[in-house]
Coordinates of C-alpha atoms in Angstrom, one line a residue:
M52 CA 0.0 4.7 -11.4
P53 CA 3.0 3.9 -9.3
Q54 CA 6.0 6.3 -9.6
T55 CA 8.8 5.1 -11.9
A56 CA 11.4 3.5 -9.7
T57 CA 15.0 4.6 -10.2
R58 CA 16.3 2.7 -7.2
W59 CA 15.0 -0.2 -5.2
I60 CA 15.0 -0.6 -1.4
S61 CA 14.9 -4.0 0.2
V62 CA 12.1 -4.2 2.8
C63 CA 11.7 -7.7 4.1
P64 CA 11.3 -11.4 3.0
L65 CA 8.1 -12.1 1.2
S66 CA 7.4 -14.8 3.8
R67 CA 7.0 -12.1 6.5
I68 CA 3.9 -10.7 4.8
V69 CA 0.9 -13.0 5.5
P70 CA -1.3 -13.3 2.5
N71 CA -4.3 -10.9 2.4
T72 CA -2.7 -8.5 4.9
G73 CA -0.5 -5.5 4.9
V74 CA 2.6 -4.3 6.7
C75 CA 4.2 -0.9 7.1
A76 CA 7.8 -0.3 6.1
L77 CA 9.8 2.9 6.6
V78 CA 11.5 3.3 3.2
E79 CA 14.0 6.1 3.8
A80 CA 11.7 8.9 5.2
E81 CA 8.4 7.5 3.7
Q82 CA 6.0 5.2 5.5
V83 CA 4.8 2.7 2.9
A84 CA 2.0 0.2 3.3
I85 CA 2.7 -3.0 1.5
F86 CA -0.1 -5.5 0.8
R87 CA 0.0 -9.1 -0.3
V88 CA -3.3 -10.0 -1.9
D89 CA -3.2 -13.6 -3.1
E90 CA -0.1 -13.6 -5.2
A91 CA 0.0 -9.9 -6.0
L92 CA 1.9 -7.1 -4.1
Y93 CA 0.8 -3.5 -3.8
A94 CA 2.5 -0.5 -2.2
I95 CA 0.7 2.7 -1.2
G96 CA 1.4 5.5 1.2
N97 CA 0.5 4.5 4.8
Y98 CA -1.0 7.9 5.7
D99 CA -4.8 8.0 5.8
P100 CA -5.9 11.5 4.7
F101 CA -9.3 11.2 6.4
S102 CA -8.1 10.3 10.0
H103 CA -4.7 12.1 9.6
A104 CA -2.9 8.9 11.0
Y105 CA -0.4 6.5 9.5
V106 CA -2.7 3.4 9.6
L107 CA -3.5 2.1 6.1
S108 CA -1.2 -0.9 6.5
R109 CA -3.6 -2.1 9.3
G110 CA -6.7 -1.9 7.1
M111 CA -8.8 -4.8 5.9
V112 CA -8.0 -5.9 2.3
G113 CA -10.6 -7.1 -0.1
D114 CA -12.1 -6.0 -3.4
R115 CA -14.9 -3.8 -4.7
A116 CA -16.3 -5.0 -8.0
G117 CA -13.0 -6.7 -8.8
I118 CA -10.8 -3.8 -7.7
P119 CA -8.3 -4.8 -5.0
K120 CA -8.7 -2.4 -2.1
V121 CA -7.9 -1.6 1.5
A122 CA -10.4 -0.1 4.0
S123 CA -8.9 2.3 6.5
P124 CA -9.1 0.9 10.0
I125 CA -10.4 4.2 11.4
Y126 CA -13.2 5.6 9.2
K127 CA -13.4 2.7 6.7
N128 CA -12.7 4.7 3.6
N129 CA -11.6 2.4 0.8
F130 CA -8.5 2.9 -1.4
D131 CA -7.7 1.2 -4.7
L132 CA -4.5 -0.7 -4.1
R133 CA -3.4 -0.3 -7.8
S134 CA -3.9 3.5 -8.1
G135 CA -4.2 4.8 -4.6
Q136 CA -7.5 6.5 -5.6
C137 CA -10.1 6.7 -2.8
L138 CA -13.1 4.7 -3.9
D139 CA -15.5 6.7 -1.7
D140 CA -14.3 10.2 -2.6
E141 CA -12.8 10.8 -6.0
T142 CA -11.0 13.9 -4.9
I143 CA -8.7 12.0 -2.6
S144 CA -5.9 9.6 -3.3
V145 CA -2.7 8.3 -1.7
P146 CA 0.7 7.8 -3.4
T147 CA 1.6 4.5 -4.9
F148 CA 5.0 2.8 -5.2
D149 CA 6.5 0.2 -7.4
V150 CA 7.0 -3.1 -5.6
R151 CA 8.6 -6.3 -6.6
V152 CA 10.1 -9.5 -5.2
V153 CA 13.8 -10.4 -6.0
D154 CA 15.3 -13.6 -4.6
G155 CA 12.4 -13.8 -2.0
Q156 CA 12.9 -10.2 -0.8
V157 CA 10.3 -7.5 -1.2
E158 CA 11.7 -4.3 -2.7
V159 CA 10.0 -0.9 -2.9
G160 CA 10.9 1.4 -5.7
L161 CA 11.7 5.1 -5.1
A162 CA 12.0 7.8 -7.8

C-alpha cells in the first residue's frame, strides 16, 4: 500500500505524462517513477533492485491477469504498480507513494 501522505509535492502537469508511459521525478531526495495507465496514476520507487539502477520509470507498462504492472527495462522483472510487489519474486518489492492530480498538476505524497 502507498505510504500515508502528510504533505504533497507538485511534480508536473498531467499533460506531460503520455498515457501508458512513465516518468521519473526527483521528489526531495527520492527518485519516484510515476505512471499514467489509461486514466489511473501510480507512483513507485524508481530503483530496480535486480539491476541496481534507477530505471523503472523507463519500463514497459501493461497488465498481468488484470494487475497493472511495469516490466523493468533491464532484466524485465515485473512490478505491481498498486503495491510495488515484484510479480516474479515475492520476496522483493519497491516502495509506493500516494499520487493525485489537483488542478491539472500531478502531486506525489510524502510521509
